[in-house]
Coordinates of C-alpha atoms in Angstrom, one line a residue:
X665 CA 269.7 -52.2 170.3
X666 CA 267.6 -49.5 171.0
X667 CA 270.2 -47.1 172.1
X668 CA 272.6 -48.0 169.4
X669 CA 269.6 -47.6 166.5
X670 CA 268.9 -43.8 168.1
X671 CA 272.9 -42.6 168.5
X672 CA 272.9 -44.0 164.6
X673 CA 269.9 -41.5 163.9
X674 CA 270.9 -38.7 165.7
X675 CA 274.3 -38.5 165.1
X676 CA 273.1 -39.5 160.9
X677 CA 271.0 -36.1 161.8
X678 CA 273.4 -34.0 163.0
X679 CA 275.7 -34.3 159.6
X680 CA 272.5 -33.4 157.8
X681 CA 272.6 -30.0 159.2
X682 CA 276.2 -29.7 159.0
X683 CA 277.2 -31.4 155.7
X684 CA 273.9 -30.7 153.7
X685 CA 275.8 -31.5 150.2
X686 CA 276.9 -35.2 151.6
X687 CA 273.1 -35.9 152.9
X688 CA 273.1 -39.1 150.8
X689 CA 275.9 -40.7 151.1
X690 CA 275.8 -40.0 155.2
X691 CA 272.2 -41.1 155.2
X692 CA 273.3 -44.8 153.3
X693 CA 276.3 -45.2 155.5
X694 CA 274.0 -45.0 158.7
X695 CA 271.8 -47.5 156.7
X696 CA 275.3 -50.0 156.4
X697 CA 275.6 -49.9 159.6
X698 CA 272.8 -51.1 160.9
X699 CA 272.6 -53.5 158.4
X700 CA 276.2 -54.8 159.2
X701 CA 274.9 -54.8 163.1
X702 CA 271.9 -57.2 162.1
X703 CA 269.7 -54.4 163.1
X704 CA 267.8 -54.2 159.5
X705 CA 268.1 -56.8 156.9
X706 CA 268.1 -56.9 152.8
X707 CA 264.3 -57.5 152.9
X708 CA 263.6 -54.8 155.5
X709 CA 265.3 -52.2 153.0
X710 CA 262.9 -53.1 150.5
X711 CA 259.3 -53.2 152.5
X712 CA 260.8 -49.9 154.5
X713 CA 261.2 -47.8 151.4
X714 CA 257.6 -46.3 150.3
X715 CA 258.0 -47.1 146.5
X716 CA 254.7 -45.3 145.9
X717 CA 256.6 -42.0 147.4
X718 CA 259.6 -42.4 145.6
X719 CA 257.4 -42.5 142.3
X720 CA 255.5 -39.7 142.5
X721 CA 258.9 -37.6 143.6
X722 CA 261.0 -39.3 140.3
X723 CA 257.5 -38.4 138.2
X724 CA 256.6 -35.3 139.0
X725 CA 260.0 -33.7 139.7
X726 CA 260.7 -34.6 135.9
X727 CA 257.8 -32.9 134.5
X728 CA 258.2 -30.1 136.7
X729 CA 261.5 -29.4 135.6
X730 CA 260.8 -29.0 131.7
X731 CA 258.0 -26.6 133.0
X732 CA 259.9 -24.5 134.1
X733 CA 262.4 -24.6 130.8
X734 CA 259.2 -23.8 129.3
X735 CA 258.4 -20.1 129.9
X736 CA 255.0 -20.7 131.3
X737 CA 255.4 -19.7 134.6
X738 CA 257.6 -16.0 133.7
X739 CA 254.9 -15.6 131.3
X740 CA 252.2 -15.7 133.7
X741 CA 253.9 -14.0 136.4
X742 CA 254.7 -11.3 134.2
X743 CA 251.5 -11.4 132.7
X744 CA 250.0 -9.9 137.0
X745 CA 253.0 -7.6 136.9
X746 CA 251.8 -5.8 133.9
X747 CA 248.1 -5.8 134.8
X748 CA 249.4 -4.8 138.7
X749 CA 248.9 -0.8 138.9
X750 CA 251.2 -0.3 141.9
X751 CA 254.8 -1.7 142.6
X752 CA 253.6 -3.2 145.8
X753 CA 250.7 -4.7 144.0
X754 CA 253.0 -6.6 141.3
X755 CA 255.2 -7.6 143.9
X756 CA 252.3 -9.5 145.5
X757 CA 251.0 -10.6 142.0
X758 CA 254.2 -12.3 141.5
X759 CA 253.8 -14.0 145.0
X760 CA 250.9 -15.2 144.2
X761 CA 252.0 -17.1 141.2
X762 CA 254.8 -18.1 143.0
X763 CA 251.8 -20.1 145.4
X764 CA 250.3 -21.6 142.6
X765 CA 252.8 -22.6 141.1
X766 CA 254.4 -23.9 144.0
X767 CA 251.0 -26.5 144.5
X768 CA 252.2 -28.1 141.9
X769 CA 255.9 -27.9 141.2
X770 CA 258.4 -29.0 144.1
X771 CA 259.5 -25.9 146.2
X772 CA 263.4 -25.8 144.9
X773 CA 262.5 -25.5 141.6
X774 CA 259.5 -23.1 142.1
X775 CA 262.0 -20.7 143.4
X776 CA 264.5 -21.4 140.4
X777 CA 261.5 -20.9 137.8
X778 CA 260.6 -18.0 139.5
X779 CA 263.2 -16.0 140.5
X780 CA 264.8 -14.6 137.5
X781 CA 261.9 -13.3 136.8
X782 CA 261.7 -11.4 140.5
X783 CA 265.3 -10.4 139.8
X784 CA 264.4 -8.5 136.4
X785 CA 261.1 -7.1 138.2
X786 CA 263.3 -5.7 140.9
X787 CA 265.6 -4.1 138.5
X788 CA 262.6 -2.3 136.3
X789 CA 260.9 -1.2 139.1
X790 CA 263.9 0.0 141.1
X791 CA 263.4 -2.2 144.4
X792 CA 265.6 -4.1 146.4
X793 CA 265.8 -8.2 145.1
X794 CA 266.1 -9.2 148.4
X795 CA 262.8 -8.8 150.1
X796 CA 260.9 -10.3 147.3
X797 CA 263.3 -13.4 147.0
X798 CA 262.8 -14.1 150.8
X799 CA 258.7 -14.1 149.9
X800 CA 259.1 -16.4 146.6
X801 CA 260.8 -18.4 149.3
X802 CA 258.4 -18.2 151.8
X803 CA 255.2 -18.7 149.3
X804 CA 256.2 -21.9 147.7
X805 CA 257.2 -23.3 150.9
X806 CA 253.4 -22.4 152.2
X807 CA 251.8 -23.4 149.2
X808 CA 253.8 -26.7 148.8
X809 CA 251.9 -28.1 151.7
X810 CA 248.3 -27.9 149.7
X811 CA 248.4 -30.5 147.3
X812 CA 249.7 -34.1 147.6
X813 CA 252.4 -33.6 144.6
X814 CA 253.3 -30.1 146.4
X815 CA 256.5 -30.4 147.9
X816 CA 258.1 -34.2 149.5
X817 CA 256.6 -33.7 153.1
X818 CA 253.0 -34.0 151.7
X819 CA 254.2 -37.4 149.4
X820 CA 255.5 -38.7 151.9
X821 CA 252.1 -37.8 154.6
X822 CA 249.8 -39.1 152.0
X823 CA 251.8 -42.0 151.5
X824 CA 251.7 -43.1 155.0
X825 CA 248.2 -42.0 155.5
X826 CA 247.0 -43.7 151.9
X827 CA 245.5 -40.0 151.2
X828 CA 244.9 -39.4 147.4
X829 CA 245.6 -36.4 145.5
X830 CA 241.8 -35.4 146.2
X831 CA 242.2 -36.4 150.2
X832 CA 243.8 -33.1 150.0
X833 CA 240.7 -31.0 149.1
X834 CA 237.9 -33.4 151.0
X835 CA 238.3 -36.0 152.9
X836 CA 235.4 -37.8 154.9
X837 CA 232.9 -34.8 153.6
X838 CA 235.1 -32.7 155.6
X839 CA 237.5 -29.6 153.7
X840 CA 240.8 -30.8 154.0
X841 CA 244.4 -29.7 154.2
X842 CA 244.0 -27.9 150.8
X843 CA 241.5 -24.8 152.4
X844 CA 243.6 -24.7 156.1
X845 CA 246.4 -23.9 153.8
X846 CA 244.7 -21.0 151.6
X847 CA 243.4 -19.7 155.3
X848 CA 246.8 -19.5 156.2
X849 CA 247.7 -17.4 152.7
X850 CA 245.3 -15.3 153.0
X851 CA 246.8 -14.5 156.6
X852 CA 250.2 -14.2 155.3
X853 CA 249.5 -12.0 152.4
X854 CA 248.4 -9.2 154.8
X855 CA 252.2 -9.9 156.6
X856 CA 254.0 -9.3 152.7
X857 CA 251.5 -6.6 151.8
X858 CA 252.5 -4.9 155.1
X859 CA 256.4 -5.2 154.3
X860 CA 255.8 -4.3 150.0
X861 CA 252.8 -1.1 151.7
X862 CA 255.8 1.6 151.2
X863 CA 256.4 0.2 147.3
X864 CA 253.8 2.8 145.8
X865 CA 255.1 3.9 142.4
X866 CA 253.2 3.2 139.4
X867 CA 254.4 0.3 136.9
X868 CA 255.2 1.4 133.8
X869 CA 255.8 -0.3 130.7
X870 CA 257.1 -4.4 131.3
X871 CA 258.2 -6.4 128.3
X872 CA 256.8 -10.3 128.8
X873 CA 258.0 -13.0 128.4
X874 CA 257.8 -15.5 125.9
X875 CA 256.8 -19.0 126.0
X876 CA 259.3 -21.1 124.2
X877 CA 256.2 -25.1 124.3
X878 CA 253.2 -25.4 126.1
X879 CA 253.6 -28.8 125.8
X880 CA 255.1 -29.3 129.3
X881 CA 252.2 -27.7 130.7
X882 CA 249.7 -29.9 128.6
X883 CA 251.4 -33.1 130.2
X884 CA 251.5 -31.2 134.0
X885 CA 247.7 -31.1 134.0
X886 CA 247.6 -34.4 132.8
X887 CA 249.2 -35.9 135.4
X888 CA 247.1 -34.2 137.6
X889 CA 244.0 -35.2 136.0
X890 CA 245.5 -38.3 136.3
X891 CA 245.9 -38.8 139.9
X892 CA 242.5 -36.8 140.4
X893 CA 240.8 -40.0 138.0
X894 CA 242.6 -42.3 140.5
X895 CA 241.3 -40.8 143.2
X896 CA 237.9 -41.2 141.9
X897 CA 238.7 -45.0 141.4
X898 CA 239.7 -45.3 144.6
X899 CA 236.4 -44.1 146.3
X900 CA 234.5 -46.3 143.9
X901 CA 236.3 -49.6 143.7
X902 CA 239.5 -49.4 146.3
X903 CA 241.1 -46.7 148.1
X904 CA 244.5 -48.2 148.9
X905 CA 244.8 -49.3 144.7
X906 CA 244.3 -45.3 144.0
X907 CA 247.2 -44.6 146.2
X908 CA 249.9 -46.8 144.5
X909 CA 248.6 -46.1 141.1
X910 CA 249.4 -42.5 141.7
X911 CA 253.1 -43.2 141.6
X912 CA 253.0 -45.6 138.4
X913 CA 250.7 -42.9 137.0
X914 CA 253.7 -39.8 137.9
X915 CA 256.3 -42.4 136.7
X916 CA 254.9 -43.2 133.1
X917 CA 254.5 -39.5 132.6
X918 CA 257.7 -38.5 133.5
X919 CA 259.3 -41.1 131.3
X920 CA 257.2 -39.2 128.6
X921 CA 258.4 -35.6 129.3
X922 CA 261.7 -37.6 128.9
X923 CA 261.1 -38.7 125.5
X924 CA 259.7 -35.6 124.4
X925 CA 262.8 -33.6 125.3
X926 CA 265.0 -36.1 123.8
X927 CA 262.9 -36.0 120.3
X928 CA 262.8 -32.3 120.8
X929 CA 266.6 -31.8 121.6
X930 CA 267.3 -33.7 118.3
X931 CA 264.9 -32.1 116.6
X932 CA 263.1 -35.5 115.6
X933 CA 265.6 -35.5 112.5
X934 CA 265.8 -39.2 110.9
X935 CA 269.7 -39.1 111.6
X936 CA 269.5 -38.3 114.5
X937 CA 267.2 -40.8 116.1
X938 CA 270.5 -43.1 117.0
X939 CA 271.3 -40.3 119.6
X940 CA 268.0 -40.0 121.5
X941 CA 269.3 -43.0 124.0
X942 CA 271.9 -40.5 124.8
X943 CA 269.8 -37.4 125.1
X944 CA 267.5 -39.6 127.2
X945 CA 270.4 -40.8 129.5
X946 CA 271.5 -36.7 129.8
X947 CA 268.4 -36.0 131.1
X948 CA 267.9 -38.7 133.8
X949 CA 271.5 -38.1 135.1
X950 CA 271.0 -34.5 135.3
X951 CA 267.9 -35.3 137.7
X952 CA 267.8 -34.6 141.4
X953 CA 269.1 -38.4 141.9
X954 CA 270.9 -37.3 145.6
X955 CA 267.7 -35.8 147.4
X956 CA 266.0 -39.2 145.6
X957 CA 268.5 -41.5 147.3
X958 CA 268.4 -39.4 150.6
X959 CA 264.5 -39.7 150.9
X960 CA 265.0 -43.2 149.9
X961 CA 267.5 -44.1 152.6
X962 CA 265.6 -41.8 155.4
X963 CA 262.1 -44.2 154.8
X964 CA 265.2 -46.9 156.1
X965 CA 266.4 -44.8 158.7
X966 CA 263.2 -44.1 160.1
X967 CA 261.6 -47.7 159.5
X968 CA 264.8 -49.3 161.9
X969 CA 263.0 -46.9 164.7
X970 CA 260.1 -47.8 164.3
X971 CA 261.1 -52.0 164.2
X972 CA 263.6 -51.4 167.8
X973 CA 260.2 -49.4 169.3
X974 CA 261.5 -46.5 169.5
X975 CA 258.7 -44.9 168.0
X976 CA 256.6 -46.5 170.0
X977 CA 258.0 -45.2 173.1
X978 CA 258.4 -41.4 171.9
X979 CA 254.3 -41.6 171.4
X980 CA 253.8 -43.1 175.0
X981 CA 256.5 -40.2 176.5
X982 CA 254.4 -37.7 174.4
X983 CA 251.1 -39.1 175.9
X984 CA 252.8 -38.8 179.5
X985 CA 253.5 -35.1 178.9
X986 CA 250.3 -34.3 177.4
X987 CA 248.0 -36.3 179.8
X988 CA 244.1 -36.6 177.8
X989 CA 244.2 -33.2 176.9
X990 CA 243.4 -33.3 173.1
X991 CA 243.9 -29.7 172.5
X992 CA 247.7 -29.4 174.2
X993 CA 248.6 -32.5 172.0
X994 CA 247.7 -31.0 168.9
X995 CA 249.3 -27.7 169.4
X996 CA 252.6 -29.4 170.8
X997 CA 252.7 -30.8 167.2
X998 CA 251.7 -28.4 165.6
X999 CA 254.2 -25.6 167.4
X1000 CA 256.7 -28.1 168.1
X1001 CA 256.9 -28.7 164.3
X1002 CA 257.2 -25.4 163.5
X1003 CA 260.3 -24.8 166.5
X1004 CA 262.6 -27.8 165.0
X1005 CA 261.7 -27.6 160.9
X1006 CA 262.7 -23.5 161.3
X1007 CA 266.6 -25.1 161.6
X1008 CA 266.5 -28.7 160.4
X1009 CA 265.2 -30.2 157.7
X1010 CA 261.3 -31.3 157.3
X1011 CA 262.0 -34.4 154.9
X1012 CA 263.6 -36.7 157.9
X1013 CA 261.7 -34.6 160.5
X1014 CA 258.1 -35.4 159.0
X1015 CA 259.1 -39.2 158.3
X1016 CA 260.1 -39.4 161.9
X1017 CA 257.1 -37.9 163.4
X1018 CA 254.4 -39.5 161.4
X1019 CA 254.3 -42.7 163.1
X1020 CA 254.7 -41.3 166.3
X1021 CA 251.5 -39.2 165.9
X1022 CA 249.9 -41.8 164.3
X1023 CA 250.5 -43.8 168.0
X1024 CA 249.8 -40.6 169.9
X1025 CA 246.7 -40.4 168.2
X1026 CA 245.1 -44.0 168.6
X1027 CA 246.6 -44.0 172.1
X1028 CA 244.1 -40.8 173.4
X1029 CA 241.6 -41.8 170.4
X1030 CA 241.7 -39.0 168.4
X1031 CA 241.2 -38.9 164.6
X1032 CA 244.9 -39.3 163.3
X1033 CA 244.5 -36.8 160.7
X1034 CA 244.1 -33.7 162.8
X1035 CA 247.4 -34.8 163.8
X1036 CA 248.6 -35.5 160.5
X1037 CA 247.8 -32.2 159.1
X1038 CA 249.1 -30.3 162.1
X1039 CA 252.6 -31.8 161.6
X1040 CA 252.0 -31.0 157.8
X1041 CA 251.3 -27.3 158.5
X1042 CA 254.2 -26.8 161.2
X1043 CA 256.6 -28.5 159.3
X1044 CA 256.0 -26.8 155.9
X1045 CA 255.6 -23.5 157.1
X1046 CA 258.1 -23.7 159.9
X1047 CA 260.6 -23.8 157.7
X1048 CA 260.1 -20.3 156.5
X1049 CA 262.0 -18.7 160.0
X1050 CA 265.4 -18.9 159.1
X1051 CA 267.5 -18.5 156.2
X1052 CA 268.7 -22.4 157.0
X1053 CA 264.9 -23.6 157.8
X1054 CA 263.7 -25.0 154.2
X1055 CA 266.1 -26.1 150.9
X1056 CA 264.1 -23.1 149.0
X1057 CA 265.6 -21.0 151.5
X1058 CA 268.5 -21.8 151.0
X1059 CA 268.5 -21.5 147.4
X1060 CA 266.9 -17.9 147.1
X1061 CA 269.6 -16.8 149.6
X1062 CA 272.5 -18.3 147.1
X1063 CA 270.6 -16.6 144.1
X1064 CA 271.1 -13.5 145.9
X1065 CA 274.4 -13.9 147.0
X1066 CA 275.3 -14.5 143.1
X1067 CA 273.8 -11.3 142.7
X1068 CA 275.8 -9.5 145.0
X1069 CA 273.0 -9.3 147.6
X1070 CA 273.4 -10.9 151.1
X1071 CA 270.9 -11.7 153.5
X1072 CA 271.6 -12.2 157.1
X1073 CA 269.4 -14.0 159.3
X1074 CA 268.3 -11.5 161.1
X1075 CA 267.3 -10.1 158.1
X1076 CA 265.7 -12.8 156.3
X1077 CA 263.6 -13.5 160.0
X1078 CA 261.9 -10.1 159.9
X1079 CA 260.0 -11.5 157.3
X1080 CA 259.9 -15.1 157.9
X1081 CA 259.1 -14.8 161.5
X1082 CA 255.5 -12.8 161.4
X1083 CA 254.5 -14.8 157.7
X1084 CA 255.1 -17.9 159.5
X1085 CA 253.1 -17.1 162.9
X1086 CA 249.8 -16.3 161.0
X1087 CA 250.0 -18.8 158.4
X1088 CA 250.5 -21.6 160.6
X1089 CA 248.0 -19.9 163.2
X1090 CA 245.5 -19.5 161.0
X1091 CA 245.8 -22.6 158.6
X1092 CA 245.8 -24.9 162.5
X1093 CA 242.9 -23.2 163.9
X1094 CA 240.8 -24.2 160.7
X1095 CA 242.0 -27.7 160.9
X1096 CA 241.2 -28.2 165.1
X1097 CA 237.7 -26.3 164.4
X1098 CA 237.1 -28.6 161.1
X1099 CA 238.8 -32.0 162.8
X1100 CA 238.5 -31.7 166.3

């Protein structure tokens, strides 16, 4: 059984790298499977999936998408650019944005809100697109790691770690994964500045943007002020009714971003109201629905490890090779992270791992969250080696190609490569001298 459940994993693995586009359908049909060979049953698809997860994804995905419809984010990005004095300067500016942003809105779409915006700074200021599409990249997928709505990796570790959206900043009295993740900006922006240095030309004149509704920006901060007044209740009354309150909480609201683009679409005319069902059913069916299903079917994947023991027995092979050495553990995650999420994808990889750090760590009797964050840093960040390593990657190369600019990977590393080495060294060191 044990065999069969890991050949069904690996194999369910292997066609994510290789048919990216089918990841949902390939990751249900592994799920069949070991349902129709009594591995899982009908009630072990439903305690596996982490509904709590799959809220806050559906939630804040939704909001973050009529953000970025909004004009906010090219406002304020363009906003730096015209303040920035140097070309090298605004090209950082816009980077910078790109991380806050990124905190915030899922990765993918970061890069989608941000980049036409890069596309027409390149164009005024008469610099290649390419280099500042690879650091977009490379910045949300940093950033993404340093809030718990950030990018699915950190839903899904503060789901199994019952973390609240403040966890991220504190946690125990101690700075959390929030401030090991500015360390490792602050590290990385010297990498960018150093590839942008040779960009010295003044900025001239830059028409801004306009903002079409704050509205969806109104309703982001509330759903963050939301899920930071849960994570006050949950230090006050109880911790694990915090956690599952934050997906109901990103839920609700994203049913409300959905009514409010359906009354705006029909322009809240009295003749009209018949067709909001329709606008509403537009909306959800232009959602992200296959990476939904895929992260869905992965928690199902992942959970028929865990119920064989193989998970169990990865943590006691990992304790073998480590010995008690608390150090080489936590940098084997932490690089080791880094090594497989630079050419397959972190969502599977980080559900995978989580349990089997949680048994490395109560196996030596370390604190489980110095493991936690490590495989949080190495597989967020690890991601910005190759071209292939992280879905925003992937999409700011295809925005290019549109463009008529291609990036090889040799090309895209030169970048990725040194960002990634002191972001993740800097942002693990704070974490092992903070945690250890």
């Amino acid at each position: 059984m044990k065999l069969f459940t890991l050949v069904v994993f690996v194999v369910s693995y292997f066609f994510f790298i290789w048919k990216k586009q089918y990841k949902a359908q390939v990751c249900w049909i592994a799920c069949a499977i070991l349902f129709l060979f009594r591995i899982i049953g009908f009630s072990d698809v439903f305690t596996m999936i982490n509904w709590n997860v799959l809220g806050i994804f559906w939630g804040t995905l939704v909001v973050a998408e009529l953000f970025s419809l909004s004009g906010v984010p090219a406002y304020l990005a363009n906003i730096l650019v015209v303040k920035a004095r140097y070309v090298s300067w605004a090209i950082l500016s816009v980077c910078v944005v790109t991380g806050a942003i990124s905190m915030f809105v899922e990765n993918v779409a970061t890069v989608l809100i941000i980049a036409p915006v890069a596309l027409a700074i390149a164009e005024k200021l008469r610099v290649s697109p390419v280099s500042l599409l690879i650091a977009i990249a490379i910045t949300s997928n940093l950033q993404g790691a340093a809030t718990l709505v950030g990018d699915p990796p950190s839903i899904i570790m503060a789901g199994f770690s019952e973390m609240n959206f403040n966890d991220f900043f504190f946690l125990f009295g101690r700075p959390s994964i929030f401030f090991a993740i500015q360390l490792g900006a602050l590290a990385s922006i010297g990498v960018l500045y150093f590839v942008f240095r040779r960009y010295k030309e003044r900025v001239g004149v830059f028409e801004r943007a306009e903002v079409k509704t704050w509205i969806p920006t109104f309703l982001l901060g509330f759903v963050i002020l939301s899920l930071v007044g849960t994570s006050f209740l949950g230090n006050s009354i109880n911790h694990r009714l915090s956690v599952n309150l934050s997906g109901l909480i990103c839920v609700v609201f994203g049913l409300i971003a959905l009514i409010w683009h359906g009354l705006t679409e029909l322009g809240v005319r009295k003749s009209n109201r018949g067709k909001l069902g329709s606008t509403l059913f537009q909306g959800i069916r232009n959602f992200d629905w296959e990476t939904f299903f895929f992260l869905a079917g992965i928690f199902v994947i992942v959970g028929s490890l865990t119920k064989v023991g193989i998970i169990e027995d990865l943590a006691n092979l990992f304790i073998r090779f480590v010995g008690n050495n608390r150090l080489l553990a936590y940098l084997a995650v932490v690089w080791g992270s880094v090594f497989f999420s630079a050419f397959v994808d972190n969502v599977p990889y980080v559900l995978a791992m989580l349990p089997v750090v949680r048994s490395l760590a109560l196996g030596m009797g370390m604190n489980p969250y110095i493991l936690y964050f490590g495989l949080l840093i190495g597989a967020s960040i690890g991601g910005n080696i190759t071209p292939i390593g992280a879905s925003a990657n992937v999409v700011a190369c295809g925005i290019l190609k549109r463009n008529n600019n291609n990036v090889d990977f040799l090309q895209f590393m030169r970048i990725g490569l040194p960002f990634t080495f002191f972001a993740v060294l800097a942002s693990s060191t704070f974490i092992w001298l903070v945690w250890k």
